[in-house]
């Protein structure tokens, strides 16, 4: 009887860990547009996105303002995302 209970607890823990891993991957995919298969990959994608955002903010802070067209802004955003890969 104890073995059955231990197995049920073990199965529940495994399911919970899988659910957390899937939630991490889903969050990374939703926030960055990149699908990951492990929590480590999800964390790396998120870290890369934060680093790219920090670099963008720093660049904007030290670059004189200019008249940027929407097309140029989109191109710069695309480059920032590509830099996170």
PDB file of N, CA and C in Angstrom, residues 20-60:
ATOM      1  N   UNK A  20       5.373  22.720 -15.249  1.00  0.00           N
ATOM      2  CA  UNK A  20       6.183  23.927 -15.064  1.00  0.00           C
ATOM      3  C   UNK A  20       7.100  24.135 -16.267  1.00  0.00           C
ATOM      4  N   UNK A  21       7.725  23.064 -16.736  1.00  0.00           N
ATOM      5  CA  UNK A  21       8.597  23.169 -17.906  1.00  0.00           C
ATOM      6  C   UNK A  21       7.814  23.644 -19.119  1.00  0.00           C
ATOM      7  N   UNK A  22       6.622  23.112 -19.301  1.00  0.00           N
ATOM      8  CA  UNK A  22       5.791  23.525 -20.442  1.00  0.00           C
ATOM      9  C   UNK A  22       5.363  24.983 -20.299  1.00  0.00           C
ATOM     10  N   UNK A  23       5.039  25.395 -19.083  1.00  0.00           N
ATOM     11  CA  UNK A  23       4.651  26.789 -18.851  1.00  0.00           C
ATOM     12  C   UNK A  23       5.815  27.720 -19.160  1.00  0.00           C
ATOM     13  N   UNK A  24       7.038  27.331 -18.760  1.00  0.00           N
ATOM     14  CA  UNK A  24       8.214  28.142 -19.071  1.00  0.00           C
ATOM     15  C   UNK A  24       8.396  28.278 -20.581  1.00  0.00           C
ATOM     16  N   UNK A  25       8.269  27.168 -21.294  1.00  0.00           N
ATOM     17  CA  UNK A  25       8.430  27.191 -22.746  1.00  0.00           C
ATOM     18  C   UNK A  25       7.342  28.022 -23.400  1.00  0.00           C
ATOM     19  N   UNK A  26       6.101  27.879 -22.926  1.00  0.00           N
ATOM     20  CA  UNK A  26       4.993  28.658 -23.484  1.00  0.00           C
ATOM     21  C   UNK A  26       5.196  30.150 -23.240  1.00  0.00           C
ATOM     22  N   UNK A  27       5.656  30.498 -22.049  1.00  0.00           N
ATOM     23  CA  UNK A  27       5.906  31.908 -21.726  1.00  0.00           C
ATOM     24  C   UNK A  27       6.979  32.482 -22.641  1.00  0.00           C
ATOM     25  N   UNK A  28       8.057  31.744 -22.845  1.00  0.00           N
ATOM     26  CA  UNK A  28       9.122  32.209 -23.735  1.00  0.00           C
ATOM     27  C   UNK A  28       8.604  32.385 -25.152  1.00  0.00           C
ATOM     28  N   UNK A  29       7.806  31.444 -25.610  1.00  0.00           N
ATOM     29  CA  UNK A  29       7.267  31.535 -26.976  1.00  0.00           C
ATOM     30  C   UNK A  29       6.339  32.731 -27.117  1.00  0.00           C
ATOM     31  N   UNK A  30       5.510  32.974 -26.111  1.00  0.00           N
ATOM     32  CA  UNK A  30       4.577  34.093 -26.188  1.00  0.00           C
ATOM     33  C   UNK A  30       5.288  35.431 -26.104  1.00  0.00           C
ATOM     34  N   UNK A  31       6.295  35.529 -25.266  1.00  0.00           N
ATOM     35  CA  UNK A  31       6.930  36.830 -25.056  1.00  0.00           C
ATOM     36  C   UNK A  31       7.993  37.147 -26.095  1.00  0.00           C
ATOM     37  N   UNK A  32       8.560  36.124 -26.726  1.00  0.00           N
ATOM     38  CA  UNK A  32       9.636  36.385 -27.681  1.00  0.00           C
ATOM     39  C   UNK A  32       9.334  35.908 -29.086  1.00  0.00           C
ATOM     40  N   UNK A  33       8.343  35.055 -29.236  1.00  0.00           N
ATOM     41  CA  UNK A  33       8.048  34.502 -30.551  1.00  0.00           C
ATOM     42  C   UNK A  33       8.881  33.284 -30.881  1.00  0.00           C
ATOM     43  N   UNK A  34       9.716  32.847 -29.948  1.00  0.00           N
ATOM     44  CA  UNK A  34      10.562  31.678 -30.183  1.00  0.00           C
ATOM     45  C   UNK A  34      10.093  30.524 -29.308  1.00  0.00           C
ATOM     46  N   UNK A  35       9.896  29.373 -29.919  1.00  0.00           N
ATOM     47  CA  UNK A  35       9.484  28.187 -29.177  1.00  0.00           C
ATOM     48  C   UNK A  35      10.731  27.483 -28.660  1.00  0.00           C
ATOM     49  N   UNK A  36      10.664  27.028 -27.430  1.00  0.00           N
ATOM     50  CA  UNK A  36      11.786  26.300 -26.836  1.00  0.00           C
ATOM     51  C   UNK A  36      11.287  24.943 -26.377  1.00  0.00           C
ATOM     52  N   UNK A  37      12.229  24.035 -26.152  1.00  0.00           N
ATOM     53  CA  UNK A  37      11.819  22.697 -25.731  1.00  0.00           C
ATOM     54  C   UNK A  37      12.239  22.364 -24.310  1.00  0.00           C
ATOM     55  N   UNK A  38      13.059  23.210 -23.697  1.00  0.00           N
ATOM     56  CA  UNK A  38      13.464  22.956 -22.311  1.00  0.00           C
ATOM     57  C   UNK A  38      13.378  24.251 -21.514  1.00  0.00           C
ATOM     58  N   UNK A  39      13.267  24.143 -20.199  1.00  0.00           N
ATOM     59  CA  UNK A  39      13.273  25.356 -19.375  1.00  0.00           C
ATOM     60  C   UNK A  39      14.575  26.151 -19.533  1.00  0.00           C
ATOM     61  N   UNK A  40      15.687  25.438 -19.740  1.00  0.00           N
ATOM     62  CA  UNK A  40      16.967  26.117 -19.923  1.00  0.00           C
ATOM     63  C   UNK A  40      16.971  26.970 -21.187  1.00  0.00           C
ATOM     64  N   UNK A  41      16.401  26.426 -22.266  1.00  0.00           N
ATOM     65  CA  UNK A  41      16.301  27.196 -23.503  1.00  0.00           C
ATOM     66  C   UNK A  41      15.375  28.390 -23.318  1.00  0.00           C
ATOM     67  N   UNK A  42      14.289  28.190 -22.617  1.00  0.00           N
ATOM     68  CA  UNK A  42      13.359  29.290 -22.358  1.00  0.00           C
ATOM     69  C   UNK A  42      14.054  30.392 -21.572  1.00  0.00           C
ATOM     70  N   UNK A  43      14.841  29.996 -20.578  1.00  0.00           N
ATOM     71  CA  UNK A  43      15.566  30.985 -19.781  1.00  0.00           C
ATOM     72  C   UNK A  43      16.589  31.722 -20.637  1.00  0.00           C
ATOM     73  N   UNK A  44      17.273  31.010 -21.534  1.00  0.00           N
ATOM     74  CA  UNK A  44      18.267  31.639 -22.396  1.00  0.00           C
ATOM     75  C   UNK A  44      17.615  32.624 -23.354  1.00  0.00           C
ATOM     76  N   UNK A  45      16.479  32.257 -23.922  1.00  0.00           N
ATOM     77  CA  UNK A  45      15.763  33.168 -24.821  1.00  0.00           C
ATOM     78  C   UNK A  45      15.360  34.428 -24.072  1.00  0.00           C
ATOM     79  N   UNK A  46      14.837  34.251 -22.864  1.00  0.00           N
ATOM     80  CA  UNK A  46      14.427  35.407 -22.061  1.00  0.00           C
ATOM     81  C   UNK A  46      15.624  36.278 -21.704  1.00  0.00           C
ATOM     82  N   UNK A  47      16.727  35.648 -21.329  1.00  0.00           N
ATOM     83  CA  UNK A  47      17.946  36.403 -20.998  1.00  0.00           C
ATOM     84  C   UNK A  47      18.437  37.186 -22.205  1.00  0.00           C
ATOM     85  N   UNK A  48      18.452  36.552 -23.362  1.00  0.00           N
ATOM     86  CA  UNK A  48      18.891  37.234 -24.579  1.00  0.00           C
ATOM     87  C   UNK A  48      17.994  38.419 -24.906  1.00  0.00           C
ATOM     88  N   UNK A  49      16.701  38.262 -24.696  1.00  0.00           N
ATOM     89  CA  UNK A  49      15.772  39.361 -24.964  1.00  0.00           C
ATOM     90  C   UNK A  49      16.030  40.533 -24.023  1.00  0.00           C
ATOM     91  N   UNK A  50      16.305  40.240 -22.756  1.00  0.00           N
ATOM     92  CA  UNK A  50      16.599  41.309 -21.784  1.00  0.00           C
ATOM     93  C   UNK A  50      17.901  42.009 -22.144  1.00  0.00           C
ATOM     94  N   UNK A  51      18.920  41.253 -22.506  1.00  0.00           N
ATOM     95  CA  UNK A  51      20.203  41.849 -22.897  1.00  0.00           C
ATOM     96  C   UNK A  51      20.025  42.740 -24.122  1.00  0.00           C
ATOM     97  N   UNK A  52      19.275  42.271 -25.105  1.00  0.00           N
ATOM     98  CA  UNK A  52      19.036  43.073 -26.309  1.00  0.00           C
ATOM     99  C   UNK A  52      18.270  44.348 -25.970  1.00  0.00           C
ATOM    100  N   UNK A  53      17.304  44.239 -25.076  1.00  0.00           N
ATOM    101  CA  UNK A  53      16.548  45.432 -24.669  1.00  0.00           C
ATOM    102  C   UNK A  53      17.449  46.417 -23.937  1.00  0.00           C
ATOM    103  N   UNK A  54      18.301  45.914 -23.051  1.00  0.00           N
ATOM    104  CA  UNK A  54      19.239  46.784 -22.330  1.00  0.00           C
ATOM    105  C   UNK A  54      20.181  47.495 -23.303  1.00  0.00           C
ATOM    106  N   UNK A  55      20.687  46.749 -24.270  1.00  0.00           N
ATOM    107  CA  UNK A  55      21.586  47.340 -25.263  1.00  0.00           C
ATOM    108  C   UNK A  55      20.859  48.402 -26.081  1.00  0.00           C
ATOM    109  N   UNK A  56      19.633  48.140 -26.423  1.00  0.00           N
ATOM    110  CA  UNK A  56      18.850  49.090 -27.198  1.00  0.00           C
ATOM    111  C   UNK A  56      18.632  50.378 -26.406  1.00  0.00           C
ATOM    112  N   UNK A  57      18.282  50.223 -25.128  1.00  0.00           N
ATOM    113  CA  UNK A  57      18.064  51.404 -24.281  1.00  0.00           C
ATOM    114  C   UNK A  57      19.354  52.196 -24.141  1.00  0.00           C
ATOM    115  N   UNK A  58      20.467  51.512 -23.933  1.00  0.00           N
ATOM    116  CA  UNK A  58      21.753  52.194 -23.801  1.00  0.00           C
ATOM    117  C   UNK A  58      22.114  52.922 -25.093  1.00  0.00           C
ATOM    118  N   UNK A  59      21.886  52.274 -26.210  1.00  0.00           N
ATOM    119  CA  UNK A  59      22.187  52.892 -27.500  1.00  0.00           C
ATOM    120  C   UNK A  59      21.326  54.139 -27.705  1.00  0.00           C
ATOM    121  N   UNK A  60      20.060  54.033 -27.356  1.00  0.00           N
ATOM    122  CA  UNK A  60      19.167  55.178 -27.517  1.00  0.00           C
ATOM    123  C   UNK A  60      19.553  56.314 -26.581  1.00  0.00           C
TER     124      UNK A  60
END
